[in-house]
Coordinates of C-alpha atoms and ligand atoms in Angstrom, one line a residue:
Chain A
M1 CA -6.8 -2.4 -27.4
N2 CA -5.7 -3.2 -30.0
I3 CA -4.3 -7.4 -30.5
S4 CA -1.8 -8.3 -33.7
A5 CA -0.1 -11.9 -33.9
S6 CA 1.7 -13.3 -36.0
F7 CA 2.5 -17.7 -36.0
Q8 CA 5.7 -18.4 -37.2
A9 CA 7.8 -21.9 -36.8
G10 CA 5.8 -23.1 -34.3
R11 CA 5.6 -20.0 -31.9
L12 CA 3.0 -17.9 -31.8
T13 CA 3.6 -13.3 -30.9
V14 CA 0.8 -12.1 -29.5
C15 CA 0.9 -8.1 -29.7
L16 CA -1.0 -6.0 -27.5
S17 CA -1.2 -2.5 -27.8
G18 CA -2.8 0.5 -26.4
E19 CA -4.8 0.4 -22.7
L20 CA -5.8 -2.7 -21.4
D21 CA -8.1 -1.9 -18.9
H22 CA -11.2 -4.4 -17.8
H23 CA -13.9 -2.7 -20.3
E24 CA -11.6 -4.1 -23.0
A25 CA -9.7 -7.7 -20.9
R26 CA -13.3 -9.8 -22.3
R27 CA -12.4 -9.2 -25.8
A28 CA -8.7 -9.8 -25.5
L29 CA -9.0 -13.1 -23.3
C30 CA -11.6 -14.4 -26.6
E31 CA -9.0 -13.1 -29.4
L32 CA -6.2 -14.7 -27.6
D33 CA -8.0 -18.4 -26.5
E34 CA -8.9 -17.7 -30.5
L35 CA -5.8 -17.4 -31.2
L36 CA -4.3 -20.5 -29.0
D37 CA -6.7 -22.1 -30.9
E38 CA -5.9 -21.9 -33.8
Y39 CA -2.2 -22.4 -34.3
L40 CA -1.6 -24.2 -30.6
P41 CA 1.9 -23.3 -30.4
R42 CA 4.9 -24.8 -28.7
D43 CA 5.9 -21.0 -27.8
C44 CA 4.1 -17.9 -26.7
A45 CA 5.4 -14.6 -26.8
L46 CA 3.1 -11.7 -25.3
D47 CA 4.7 -9.0 -27.5
L48 CA 3.5 -5.6 -24.6
S49 CA 6.1 -2.8 -26.7
G50 CA 2.7 -0.9 -27.8
L51 CA 0.7 -1.2 -23.9
S52 CA 0.7 2.0 -23.4
F53 CA -1.3 1.3 -19.7
M54 CA -2.8 -1.8 -18.7
D55 CA -4.2 -2.7 -14.9
S56 CA -4.7 -5.8 -12.9
S57 CA -7.0 -6.9 -16.0
G58 CA -3.8 -7.2 -17.7
V59 CA -2.7 -10.2 -14.8
A60 CA -5.7 -11.8 -14.7
L61 CA -5.2 -12.2 -19.4
I62 CA -0.1 -13.2 -18.6
V63 CA -2.2 -16.1 -15.6
R64 CA -4.5 -17.2 -18.2
L65 CA -1.9 -17.2 -20.7
Q66 CA 0.1 -19.2 -18.8
R67 CA -2.4 -22.0 -17.9
R68 CA -3.2 -22.6 -21.2
M69 CA -0.2 -22.8 -22.5
R70 CA 0.7 -24.8 -19.3
E71 CA -1.8 -26.8 -20.7
L72 CA -0.2 -27.3 -24.6
G73 CA 2.7 -28.6 -23.0
G74 CA 4.4 -24.8 -24.4
R75 CA 6.4 -22.0 -23.1
V76 CA 5.3 -18.7 -22.5
W77 CA 7.4 -15.1 -22.1
V78 CA 6.0 -11.6 -22.1
E79 CA 8.3 -9.5 -24.6
N80 CA 9.5 -5.5 -23.6
P81 CA 6.7 -3.9 -22.0
A82 CA 6.6 -0.7 -21.4
R83 CA 7.5 1.3 -18.3
Q84 CA 3.6 1.1 -16.7
P85 CA 3.0 -2.4 -17.6
R86 CA 6.2 -3.2 -16.1
R87 CA 5.6 -2.1 -13.2
V88 CA 2.0 -3.5 -12.6
I89 CA 3.8 -7.3 -14.2
D90 CA 6.7 -6.5 -11.2
A91 CA 3.9 -5.9 -8.5
S92 CA 1.8 -7.5 -8.4
G93 CA 4.6 -10.9 -9.1
V94 CA 3.7 -11.9 -11.8
D95 CA 6.7 -12.3 -13.1
R96 CA 7.8 -15.1 -11.0
L97 CA 4.5 -17.2 -12.6
V98 CA 5.7 -16.0 -16.2
P99 CA 9.5 -14.5 -17.7
V100 CA 9.7 -11.2 -18.9
A101 CA 12.2 -10.7 -21.4
M102 CA 13.8 -7.0 -22.8
T103 CA 15.4 -8.3 -26.9
K104 CA 15.3 -4.9 -27.9
L105 CA 17.5 -2.5 -26.8
Chain B
M1 CA -6.5 19.1 6.9
K2 CA -8.1 21.9 4.3
A3 CA -7.8 20.6 0.4
E4 CA -6.5 23.6 -1.5
N5 CA -8.6 22.5 -4.4
Y6 CA -10.2 19.2 -5.3
I7 CA -13.1 17.9 -7.8
K8 CA -16.0 15.6 -7.7
L9 CA -17.6 13.8 -10.0
D10 CA -20.1 11.6 -10.2
F11 CA -20.8 8.3 -13.0
P12 CA -23.0 5.2 -13.6
S13 CA -20.9 2.4 -13.3
R14 CA -20.5 1.0 -16.6
S15 CA -16.8 0.3 -17.8
S16 CA -16.9 2.8 -20.4
N17 CA -15.9 5.2 -18.0
E18 CA -12.6 3.3 -16.5
A19 CA -10.9 4.7 -18.5
F20 CA -12.3 7.9 -18.5
A21 CA -12.4 8.6 -14.4
R22 CA -8.8 7.2 -14.3
T23 CA -7.5 10.5 -17.5
A24 CA -9.6 13.1 -15.0
A25 CA -7.7 12.0 -12.1
A26 CA -4.3 11.8 -14.2
A27 CA -4.9 15.1 -15.7
F28 CA -5.9 16.6 -12.3
A29 CA -3.4 15.6 -10.8
A30 CA -1.1 16.9 -13.6
Q31 CA -1.0 20.8 -11.1
L32 CA 1.6 19.3 -8.9
D33 CA 4.2 17.9 -12.0
P34 CA 4.4 14.7 -11.3
T35 CA 6.5 12.8 -12.9
L36 CA 5.7 10.0 -15.8
E37 CA 6.0 7.5 -13.4
E38 CA 3.9 8.5 -10.1
L39 CA 0.9 10.0 -13.4
G40 CA 0.8 6.5 -14.8
D41 CA 1.0 5.5 -11.2
I42 CA -2.6 7.5 -10.2
K43 CA -3.5 6.0 -12.7
T44 CA -3.3 2.3 -12.6
A45 CA -4.5 3.1 -8.9
V46 CA -7.4 5.2 -10.0
S47 CA -8.4 1.7 -12.7
E48 CA -8.1 -0.5 -9.6
A49 CA -10.5 1.2 -7.4
V50 CA -13.6 2.4 -10.6
T51 CA -12.9 -1.7 -11.8
N52 CA -13.8 -2.9 -7.9
C53 CA -17.2 -0.7 -7.8
I54 CA -18.3 -1.7 -11.8
V55 CA -17.1 -4.8 -11.3
H56 CA -17.8 -5.8 -7.4
A57 CA -19.9 -3.9 -5.6
Y58 CA -22.8 -3.5 -8.7
P59 CA -22.0 -6.8 -10.4
D60 CA -25.4 -7.3 -11.7
A61 CA -27.1 -3.9 -12.0
I62 CA -25.5 -0.1 -12.7
G63 CA -24.6 1.8 -9.9
R64 CA -23.2 5.7 -8.5
V65 CA -19.7 5.7 -8.5
H66 CA -18.4 9.0 -6.4
M67 CA -15.0 10.4 -7.2
R68 CA -13.4 13.2 -5.2
L69 CA -9.6 14.5 -5.0
R70 CA -8.0 17.1 -3.0
I71 CA -4.5 18.2 -3.0
L72 CA -4.2 18.5 0.3
P73 CA -0.8 20.4 2.5
G74 CA 2.4 19.4 0.7
G75 CA 1.8 18.5 -2.1
M76 CA -0.1 15.5 -1.2
L77 CA -2.6 14.0 -3.2
E78 CA -6.5 11.9 -2.2
I79 CA -8.6 10.2 -4.6
L80 CA -11.7 8.8 -2.4
V81 CA -13.9 6.4 -4.1
R82 CA -16.5 5.2 -3.6
D83 CA -20.3 3.5 -3.8
W84 CA -23.3 2.4 -2.4
G85 CA -22.8 -1.6 -3.4
K86 CA -23.0 -5.1 -2.1
G87 CA -19.9 -4.5 0.9
I88 CA -17.2 -6.3 1.7
E89 CA -17.9 -9.1 4.6
D90 CA -14.6 -9.0 5.4
V91 CA -11.8 -6.3 4.2
E92 CA -8.7 -7.5 5.3
K93 CA -8.9 -10.7 3.0
A94 CA -10.5 -9.2 0.3
M95 CA -7.4 -7.6 1.3
E96 CA -4.6 -10.5 0.7
P97 CA -3.1 -11.2 -2.7
L98 CA -4.8 -13.4 -5.0
Y99 CA -7.9 -13.4 -2.4
T100 CA -11.0 -12.9 -5.6
T101 CA -14.4 -13.7 -5.7
G102 CA -14.4 -12.3 -9.8
G103 CA -13.5 -15.5 -11.4
E104 CA -11.3 -16.1 -14.1
E105 CA -10.9 -12.0 -15.5
R106 CA -10.1 -10.8 -12.2
S107 CA -6.2 -11.8 -10.5
G108 CA -7.6 -10.5 -6.9
M109 CA -3.8 -8.1 -7.1
G110 CA -5.8 -4.8 -7.5
F111 CA -5.8 -3.5 -2.9
T112 CA -2.1 -5.0 -3.6
I113 CA -1.2 -2.7 -7.1
M114 CA -3.3 -0.2 -5.0
A115 CA -1.2 -0.2 -2.1
S116 CA 2.1 -0.7 -3.8
F117 CA 1.3 2.3 -5.8
M118 CA 0.8 4.8 -3.2
D119 CA 1.9 5.8 0.1
K120 CA -1.9 5.2 1.8
L121 CA -4.6 3.0 0.8
K122 CA -7.4 2.8 3.2
V123 CA -10.5 0.7 2.6
R124 CA -13.9 0.7 4.9
S125 CA -17.1 -0.6 4.0
R126 CA -20.3 -1.7 5.1
P127 CA -22.6 -5.3 3.3
G128 CA -25.5 -4.2 2.2
R129 CA -24.3 -1.0 2.2
G130 CA -21.6 0.2 -0.2
T131 CA -17.2 0.6 0.7
A132 CA -15.4 3.6 0.6
V133 CA -11.8 3.6 -0.6
V134 CA -9.1 6.6 0.0
L135 CA -5.9 6.5 -1.3
R136 CA -2.9 9.6 -0.8
R137 CA 0.3 9.5 -2.4
T138 CA 2.8 12.9 -2.3
I139 CA 4.4 14.8 -5.3
H140 CA 7.4 15.6 -4.1
P141 CA 8.1 18.5 -6.2
R142 CA 11.0 18.5 -8.2
P143 CA 15.0 19.5 -8.9
G144 CA 14.7 22.6 -11.2
R145 CA 11.1 23.1 -10.9
V146 CA 9.6 26.6 -10.5
Ligands
ADP201 N1 -15.7 -1.8 -3.7 C1 -16.0 -3.3 -3.8 N2 -17.9 -4.4 -3.6 C2 -17.5 -4.8 -3.2 N3 -16.4 -5.9 -2.7 C3 -15.6 -5.0 -3.3 C4 -15.1 -4.0 -4.0 N4 -13.2 -3.5 -4.1 C5 -12.7 -5.1 -3.7 N5 -14.0 -6.0 -3.7 C6 -13.5 -7.8 -3.0 O1 -12.5 -7.7 -2.6 C7 -11.9 -8.3 -3.8 C8 -10.2 -8.3 -4.1 O2 -10.3 -7.6 -4.4 P1 -8.6 -7.1 -5.7 O3 -7.9 -6.9 -5.3 O4 -9.0 -6.0 -6.5 O5 -9.6 -8.4 -6.9 P2 -10.3 -8.1 -8.3 O6 -10.7 -7.4 -8.0 O7 -8.8 -9.0 -9.0 O8 -11.2 -9.8 -7.2 C9 -12.5 -8.6 -4.6 O9 -12.3 -10.1 -5.4 C10 -13.7 -8.0 -3.7 O10 -14.6 -9.4 -3.7
MG202 MG1 -10.3 -5.1 -8.2

């Protein structure tokens, strides 16, 4: 699993790639927290287009990101999840908490 | 039901084995000619079941995790994941969506995801003795397959 981020005009875009499971989750949560502390973004997009696999550890990460962005008073959404992560997002119902945007057609 | 084929795996409850377990399950399931989506579902369910052994069954120690996969008649894949760890007091409650004893890093959605991705989910557990999870999913033959 790999995390990269870009920040522009108040918007933090976090890209996850590879596979996100419990083994990778702690590091992912830490890196995400560091990014939020550093940039204090107004908006945050979680780009999952490069994530080939996630399990419910990814759901926990999305919930945590939503909570932190709510504390910051900002918006958060998931962008372009690949097929398997999309199925996990749908099955968990986390899309009722965080909107999913498909921007690359 | 008589199994047409099976594999058995034993491994220590180290989180680095999560990826191995789901990849091995997918490689075994490949003989049923599943779609990519079916393979993804199998990997996800195995990841959930194995992670539960690692996180919940053996919270402060390394213990034994056993996984058995069987092909049953009619293209049915059966996955058994079991541990000899802590066990679950109230299985029905543990299976409720969002229920977790795991804190911030867990979502409480593991059993919900297993149930929605598989045709059948059965959990047997005894406190102090361990937990066995059985998952079943039928892979239907696809048109055009030889
Ligand atoms: N193998 C296991 N051994 C002991 N407890 C378990 C096991 N699997 C699940 N549990 C219990 O069931 C709860 C729900 O599991 P699950 O739905 O996977 O959510 P999560 O893993 O996110 O907590 C866990 O928090 C734990 O209390
Ligand atoms: Mg779980």
